[in-house]
Coordinates of C-alpha atoms in Angstrom, one line a residue:
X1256 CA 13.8 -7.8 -12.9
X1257 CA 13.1 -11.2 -12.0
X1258 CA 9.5 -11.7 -14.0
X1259 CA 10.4 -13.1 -17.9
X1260 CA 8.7 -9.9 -19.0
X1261 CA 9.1 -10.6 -22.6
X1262 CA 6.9 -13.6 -22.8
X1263 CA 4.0 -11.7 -21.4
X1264 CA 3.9 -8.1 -22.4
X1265 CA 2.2 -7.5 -26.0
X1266 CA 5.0 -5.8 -27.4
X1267 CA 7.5 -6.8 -29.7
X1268 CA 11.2 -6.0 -29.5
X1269 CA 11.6 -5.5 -26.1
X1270 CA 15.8 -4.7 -25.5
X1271 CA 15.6 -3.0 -21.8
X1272 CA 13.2 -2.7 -18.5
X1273 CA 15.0 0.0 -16.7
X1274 CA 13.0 1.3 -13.6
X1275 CA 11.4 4.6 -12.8
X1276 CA 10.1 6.8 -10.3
X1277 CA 6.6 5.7 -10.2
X1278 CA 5.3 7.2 -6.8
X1279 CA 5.0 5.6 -3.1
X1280 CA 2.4 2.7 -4.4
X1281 CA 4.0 1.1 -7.5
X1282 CA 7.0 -0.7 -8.8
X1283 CA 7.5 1.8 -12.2
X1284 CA 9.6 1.0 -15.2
X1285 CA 10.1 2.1 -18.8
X1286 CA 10.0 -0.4 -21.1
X1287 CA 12.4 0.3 -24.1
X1288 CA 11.9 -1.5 -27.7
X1289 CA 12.9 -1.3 -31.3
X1290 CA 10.1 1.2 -32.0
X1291 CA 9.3 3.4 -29.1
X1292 CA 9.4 2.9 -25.1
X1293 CA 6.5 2.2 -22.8
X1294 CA 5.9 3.0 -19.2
X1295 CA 5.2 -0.5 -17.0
X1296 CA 3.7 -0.2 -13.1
X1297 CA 4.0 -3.3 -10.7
X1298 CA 1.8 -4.0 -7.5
X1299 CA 3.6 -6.9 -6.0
X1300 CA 1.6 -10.1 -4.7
X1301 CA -1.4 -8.8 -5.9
X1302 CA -4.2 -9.8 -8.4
X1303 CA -4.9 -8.6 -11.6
X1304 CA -7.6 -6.2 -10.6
X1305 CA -5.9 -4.1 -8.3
X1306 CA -5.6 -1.9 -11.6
X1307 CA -9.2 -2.3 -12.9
X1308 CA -9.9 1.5 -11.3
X1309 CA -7.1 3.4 -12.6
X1310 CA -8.1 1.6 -16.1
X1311 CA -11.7 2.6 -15.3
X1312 CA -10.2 6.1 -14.8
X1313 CA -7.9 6.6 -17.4
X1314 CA -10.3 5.2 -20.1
X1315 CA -13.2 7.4 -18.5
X1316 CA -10.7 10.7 -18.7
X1317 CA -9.8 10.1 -22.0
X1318 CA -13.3 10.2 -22.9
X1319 CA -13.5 13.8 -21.4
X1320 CA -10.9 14.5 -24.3
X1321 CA -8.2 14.7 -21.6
X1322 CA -4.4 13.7 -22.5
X1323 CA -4.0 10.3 -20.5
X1324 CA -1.5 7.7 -20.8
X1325 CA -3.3 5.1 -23.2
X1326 CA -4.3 1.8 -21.1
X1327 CA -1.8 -1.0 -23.6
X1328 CA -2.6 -3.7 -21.5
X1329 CA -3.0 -5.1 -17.9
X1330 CA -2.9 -8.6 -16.1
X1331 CA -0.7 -10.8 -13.5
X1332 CA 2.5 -12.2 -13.9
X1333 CA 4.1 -14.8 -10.9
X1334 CA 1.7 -13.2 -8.6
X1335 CA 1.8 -9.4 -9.3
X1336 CA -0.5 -7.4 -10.9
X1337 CA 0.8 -4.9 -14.0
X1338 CA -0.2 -2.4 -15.9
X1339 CA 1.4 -1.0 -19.1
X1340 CA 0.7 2.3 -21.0
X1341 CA 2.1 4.2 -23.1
X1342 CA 5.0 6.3 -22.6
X1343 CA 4.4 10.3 -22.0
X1344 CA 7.6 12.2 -22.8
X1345 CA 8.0 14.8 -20.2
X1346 CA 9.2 18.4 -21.8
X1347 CA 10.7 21.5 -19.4
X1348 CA 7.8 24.0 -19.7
X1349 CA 4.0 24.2 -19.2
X1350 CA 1.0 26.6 -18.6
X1351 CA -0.9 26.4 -15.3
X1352 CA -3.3 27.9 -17.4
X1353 CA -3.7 25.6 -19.9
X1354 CA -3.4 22.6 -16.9
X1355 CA -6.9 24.9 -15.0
X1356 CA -8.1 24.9 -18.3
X1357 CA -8.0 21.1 -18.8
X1358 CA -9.0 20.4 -15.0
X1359 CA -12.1 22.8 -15.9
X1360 CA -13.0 20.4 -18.4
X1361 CA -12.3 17.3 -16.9
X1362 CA -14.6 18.4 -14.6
X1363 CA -17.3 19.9 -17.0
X1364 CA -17.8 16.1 -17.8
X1365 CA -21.0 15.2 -15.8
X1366 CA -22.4 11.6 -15.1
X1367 CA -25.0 10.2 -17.1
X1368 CA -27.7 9.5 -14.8
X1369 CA -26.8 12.0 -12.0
X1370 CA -25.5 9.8 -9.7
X1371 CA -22.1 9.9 -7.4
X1372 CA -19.5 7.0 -7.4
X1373 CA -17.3 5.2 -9.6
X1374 CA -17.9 1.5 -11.3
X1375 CA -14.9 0.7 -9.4
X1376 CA -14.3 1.1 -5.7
X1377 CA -11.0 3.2 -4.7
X1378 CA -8.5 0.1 -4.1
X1379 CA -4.8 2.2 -2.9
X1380 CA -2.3 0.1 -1.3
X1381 CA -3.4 0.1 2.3
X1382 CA -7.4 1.5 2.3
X1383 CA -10.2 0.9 0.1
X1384 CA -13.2 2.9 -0.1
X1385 CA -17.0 2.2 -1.5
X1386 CA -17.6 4.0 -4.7
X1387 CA -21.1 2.0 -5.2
X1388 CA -23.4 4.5 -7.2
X1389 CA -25.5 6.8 -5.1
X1390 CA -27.6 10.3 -5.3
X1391 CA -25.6 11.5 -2.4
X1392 CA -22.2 13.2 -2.4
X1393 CA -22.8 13.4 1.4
X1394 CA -23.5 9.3 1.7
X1395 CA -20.0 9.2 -0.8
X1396 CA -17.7 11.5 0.5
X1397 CA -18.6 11.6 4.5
X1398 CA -20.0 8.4 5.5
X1399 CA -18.1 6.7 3.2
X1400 CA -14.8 7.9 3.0
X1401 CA -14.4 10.3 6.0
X1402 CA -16.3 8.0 8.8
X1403 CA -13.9 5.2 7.8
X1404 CA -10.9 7.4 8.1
X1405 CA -12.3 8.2 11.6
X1406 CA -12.9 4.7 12.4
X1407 CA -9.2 3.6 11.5
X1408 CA -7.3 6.5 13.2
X1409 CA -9.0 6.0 16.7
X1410 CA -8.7 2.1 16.1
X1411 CA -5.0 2.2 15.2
X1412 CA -4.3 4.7 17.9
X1413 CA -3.1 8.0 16.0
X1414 CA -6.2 9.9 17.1
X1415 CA -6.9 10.4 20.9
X1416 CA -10.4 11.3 22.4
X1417 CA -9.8 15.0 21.7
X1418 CA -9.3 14.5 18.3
X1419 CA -11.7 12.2 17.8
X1420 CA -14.7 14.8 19.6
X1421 CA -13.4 17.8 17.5
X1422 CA -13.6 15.5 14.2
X1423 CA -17.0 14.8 15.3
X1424 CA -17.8 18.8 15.3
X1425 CA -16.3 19.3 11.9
X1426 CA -18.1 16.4 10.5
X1427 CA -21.5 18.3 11.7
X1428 CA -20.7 21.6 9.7
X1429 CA -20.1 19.3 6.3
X1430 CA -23.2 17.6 6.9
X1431 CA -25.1 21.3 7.4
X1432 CA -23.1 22.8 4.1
X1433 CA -23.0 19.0 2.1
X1434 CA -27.0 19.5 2.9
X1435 CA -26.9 22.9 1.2
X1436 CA -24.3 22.9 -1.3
X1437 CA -25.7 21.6 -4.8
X1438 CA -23.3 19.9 -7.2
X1439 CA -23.4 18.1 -10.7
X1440 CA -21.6 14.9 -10.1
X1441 CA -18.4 15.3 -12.5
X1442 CA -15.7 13.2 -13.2
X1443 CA -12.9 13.7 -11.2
X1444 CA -9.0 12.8 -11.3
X1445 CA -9.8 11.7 -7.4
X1446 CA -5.9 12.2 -6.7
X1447 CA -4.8 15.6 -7.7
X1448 CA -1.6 16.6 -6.5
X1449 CA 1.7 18.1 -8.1
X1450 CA 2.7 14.4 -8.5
X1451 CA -0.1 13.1 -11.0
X1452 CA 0.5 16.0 -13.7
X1453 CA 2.9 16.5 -16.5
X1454 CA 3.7 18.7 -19.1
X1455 CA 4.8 17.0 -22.1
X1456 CA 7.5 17.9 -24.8
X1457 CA 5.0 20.4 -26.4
X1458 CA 3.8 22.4 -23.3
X1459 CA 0.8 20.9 -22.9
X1460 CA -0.6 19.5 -20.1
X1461 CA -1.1 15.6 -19.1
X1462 CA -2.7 13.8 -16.2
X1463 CA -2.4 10.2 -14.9
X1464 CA -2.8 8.1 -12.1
X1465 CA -6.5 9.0 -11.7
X1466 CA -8.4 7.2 -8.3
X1467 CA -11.5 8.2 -10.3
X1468 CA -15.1 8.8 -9.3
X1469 CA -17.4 11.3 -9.9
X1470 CA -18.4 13.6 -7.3
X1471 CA -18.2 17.6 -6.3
X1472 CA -15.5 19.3 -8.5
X1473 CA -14.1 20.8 -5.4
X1474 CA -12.8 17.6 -3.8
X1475 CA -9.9 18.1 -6.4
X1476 CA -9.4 21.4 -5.8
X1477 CA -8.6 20.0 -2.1
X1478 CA -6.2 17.6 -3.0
X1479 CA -4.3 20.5 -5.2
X1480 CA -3.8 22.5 -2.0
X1481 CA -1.9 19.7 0.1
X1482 CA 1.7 19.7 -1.6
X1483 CA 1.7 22.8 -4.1
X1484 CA 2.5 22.8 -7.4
X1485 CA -0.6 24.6 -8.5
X1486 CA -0.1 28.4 -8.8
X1487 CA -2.3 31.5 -8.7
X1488 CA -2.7 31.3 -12.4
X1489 CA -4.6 27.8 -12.4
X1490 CA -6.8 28.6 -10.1
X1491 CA -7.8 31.7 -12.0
X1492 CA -8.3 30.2 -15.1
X1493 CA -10.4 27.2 -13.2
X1494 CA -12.8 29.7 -12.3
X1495 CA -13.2 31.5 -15.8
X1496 CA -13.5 28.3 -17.2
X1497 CA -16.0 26.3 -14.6
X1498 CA -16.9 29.5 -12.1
X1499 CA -17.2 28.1 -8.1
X1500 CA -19.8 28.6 -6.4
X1501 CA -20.0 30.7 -2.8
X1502 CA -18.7 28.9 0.2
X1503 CA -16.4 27.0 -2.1
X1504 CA -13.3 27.9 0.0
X1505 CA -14.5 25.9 3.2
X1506 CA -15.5 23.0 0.9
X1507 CA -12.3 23.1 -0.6
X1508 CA -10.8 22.5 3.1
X1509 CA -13.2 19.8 3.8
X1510 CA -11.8 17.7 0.8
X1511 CA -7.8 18.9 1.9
X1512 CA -8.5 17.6 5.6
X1513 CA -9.6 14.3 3.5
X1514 CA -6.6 13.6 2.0
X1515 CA -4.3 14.7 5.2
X1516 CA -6.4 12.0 7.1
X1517 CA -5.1 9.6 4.6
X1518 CA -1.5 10.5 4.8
X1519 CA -2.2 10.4 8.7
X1520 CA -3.4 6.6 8.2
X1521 CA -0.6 6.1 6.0
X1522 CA 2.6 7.6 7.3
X1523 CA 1.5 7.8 10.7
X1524 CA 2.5 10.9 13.3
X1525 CA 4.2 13.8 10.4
X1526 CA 0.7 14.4 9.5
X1527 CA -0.8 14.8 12.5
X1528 CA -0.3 18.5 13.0
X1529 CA -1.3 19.0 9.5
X1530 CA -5.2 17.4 10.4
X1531 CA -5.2 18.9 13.5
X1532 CA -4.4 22.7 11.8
X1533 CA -6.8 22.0 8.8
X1534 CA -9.8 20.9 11.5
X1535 CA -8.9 24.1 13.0
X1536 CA -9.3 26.3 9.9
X1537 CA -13.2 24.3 9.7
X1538 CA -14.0 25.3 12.9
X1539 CA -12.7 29.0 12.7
X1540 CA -14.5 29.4 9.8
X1541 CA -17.9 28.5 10.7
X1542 CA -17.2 30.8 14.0
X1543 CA -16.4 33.8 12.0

């Protein structure tokens, strides 16, 4: 690396930075030292708070009593923002069980005050989204986060007038089921996919990398049904532990097509048969 790491971290006995898979967003890298390694992330040329949410997030889940990387320290060094944490050691085994049963109780941890959103907006690589508080899931999650998306897929030219006209249909049946659906505001992981979950050396579950806010339960349950990695046996155990509520498989698709639209902003053209099929299953549903 070319950053004189050792003058800034806050750790003593640093003898190797050796880099890591760390996902599509950050530069990732264990720190080994004397005593016991550490786990580093890098956002190049930008400032210190790029991080402040995942802190926010990690800090709030560990709160909930949920197994989190510990936040060691955070700053910017020659223009990039870093984060270090502690080092999770990653075992062979796990329960889905016991990973439903923590998600159950991340979510079984319920805002204060009753209000939706996040003291720190959503800040990924390439989008940001408004978590400012509010008393309305629908104001958070559609005009917020799904309007935007909207907005930035016809302006960018990845959505035609078709697409755009049948997003505007499925964005009238989660307004009429938003209206009617009644959720506690919990905390959620915000990015819940096969990716953001461990099992460590002992079986039991971790999570990390949180875009945290809180909001309806179910929008994690839609990220978890993007990629896999979540089998019949966590979902089973969600429900003994934290019961849905009827209608919850159409919501559950609402917060899916979400996070396709963002891989469609992202990566561009692979995803668009994905939004296109998942607008689809909206629209079929309502109709049956």
């Amino acid at each position: 690396m070319s950053h004189n790491w050792k003058d800034v971290l806050p750790i003593d006995s640093i003898q190797e930075i050796i880099p890591v898979s760390g996902g599509d967003v950050n530069q990732a890298f264990r720190v080994e030292t004397n005593s016991k390694p550490y786990f580093l992330l890098v956002q190049a040329g930008r400032s210190a708070d790029f991080y402040t949410g995942e802190i926010a997030g990690l800090e709030e889940m560990a709160k909930a009593g949920i197994t989190v990387p510990q936040v060691i320290d955070s700053g910017e060094n020659q223009g990039d923002a870093y984060l270090l944490l502690s080092y999770l050691e990653e075992g062979q085994n796990g329960s889905q069980r016991e990973l439903g049963r923590m998600v159950a109780q991340l979510h079984q941890y319920h805002s204060d005050d009753g209000l939706y959103g996040f003291d720190a907006p959503y800040a990924g690589a390439d989008i940001q989204f408004d978590n400012s508080w509010t008393d309305s899931w629908l104001e958070l999650f559609v005009e917020r986060r799904m309007d935007k998306l909207h907005r930035l897929l016809v302006d960018n030219n990845k959505w035609n007038q078709r697409q755009s006209d049948t997003y505007q249909q499925v964005r009238q049946i989660m307004v009429n089921e938003l209206t009617r659906h009644k959720s506690d505001p919990s905390l959620l992981h915000g990015d819940l996919w096969a990716g953001n979950y461990m099992f460590l050396s002992d079986g039991s579950p971790a999570l990390f990398d949180p875009a945290s806010m809180y909001g309806d339960r179910e929008f994690d349950l839609g990220a978890t049904k993007v990629f896999g990695g979540f089998n019949s046996d966590f979902y089973a155990t969600y429900d003994e532990a934290y019961p849905l509520s009827e209608g919850s498989e159409l919501r559950i698709e609402f917060y899916r097509l979400y996070l396709l639209m963002v891989h469609l902003h992202k990566f561009g053209a692979t995803y668009e048969s994905s939004v296109d099929q998942s607008m689809s299953i909206i629209l079929n549903r309502v109709g049956d």
